[in-house]
XYZ file of C-alpha atoms in Angstrom:
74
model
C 18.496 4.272 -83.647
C 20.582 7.149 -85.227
C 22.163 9.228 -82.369
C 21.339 12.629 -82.257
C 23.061 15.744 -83.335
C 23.926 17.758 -79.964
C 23.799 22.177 -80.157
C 24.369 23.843 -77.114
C 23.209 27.807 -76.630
C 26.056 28.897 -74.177
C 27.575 32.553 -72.678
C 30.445 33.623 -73.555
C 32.900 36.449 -72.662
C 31.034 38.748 -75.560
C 27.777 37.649 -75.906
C 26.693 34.228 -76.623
C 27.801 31.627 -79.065
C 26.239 27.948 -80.501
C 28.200 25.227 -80.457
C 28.200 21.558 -82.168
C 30.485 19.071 -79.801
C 34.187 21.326 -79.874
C 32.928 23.589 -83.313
C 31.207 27.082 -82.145
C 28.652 27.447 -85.289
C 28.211 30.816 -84.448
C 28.571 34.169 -82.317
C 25.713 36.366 -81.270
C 25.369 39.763 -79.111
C 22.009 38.706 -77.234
C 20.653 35.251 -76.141
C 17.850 35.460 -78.327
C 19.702 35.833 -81.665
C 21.927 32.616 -80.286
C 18.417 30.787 -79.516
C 17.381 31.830 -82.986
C 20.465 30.237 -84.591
C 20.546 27.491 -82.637
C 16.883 26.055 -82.908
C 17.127 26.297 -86.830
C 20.921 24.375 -86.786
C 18.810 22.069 -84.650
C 15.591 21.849 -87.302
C 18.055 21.163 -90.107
C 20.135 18.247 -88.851
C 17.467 16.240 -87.358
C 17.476 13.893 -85.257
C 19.061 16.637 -82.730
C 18.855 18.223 -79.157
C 19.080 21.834 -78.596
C 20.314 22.551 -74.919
C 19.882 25.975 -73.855
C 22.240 27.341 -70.642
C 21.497 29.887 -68.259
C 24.683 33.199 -67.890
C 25.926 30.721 -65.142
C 26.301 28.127 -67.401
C 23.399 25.860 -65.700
C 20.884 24.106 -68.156
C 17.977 25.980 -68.357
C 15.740 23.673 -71.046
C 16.329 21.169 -73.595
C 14.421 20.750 -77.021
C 14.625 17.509 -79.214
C 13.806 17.497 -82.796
C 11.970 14.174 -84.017
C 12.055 10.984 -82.892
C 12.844 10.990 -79.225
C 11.726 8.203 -77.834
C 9.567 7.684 -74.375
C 9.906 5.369 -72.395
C 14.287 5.781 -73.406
C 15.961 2.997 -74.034
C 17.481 0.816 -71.104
């Protein structure tokens, strides 16, 4: 099974910003625009998980883009 392509919607100082393991893909004034970034980085580099965190830096919801499998492995 191919392992799947992490993005992470997260607050920053400014804003909010996407980011790929260490890389921030991108910067964005309002959580919404940072959702919309993130779900389409997500949608393009499938398999992938898009984890979304609250101001407090808490995760708030996750969303996986083909072939998650149920039950998981092990």
């Amino acid at each position: 099974m191919t392992a799947r392509t992490e993005y992470h919607v997260v607050p920053e100082a400014a804003g909010w910003k996407v980011e790929h393991g260490s890389k921030v893909v991108g910067h964005y004034d309002t959580k919404e625009s940072a959702l919309g970034a993130g779900r389409e980085a997500a949608k393009a580099n499938q398999p992938s998980q898009l984890v979304i965190h609250k101001q407090d830096g808490q995760i708030e919801a996750e969303h996986t883009y083909r072939d998650d499998p149920f039950p998981p492995a092990g």
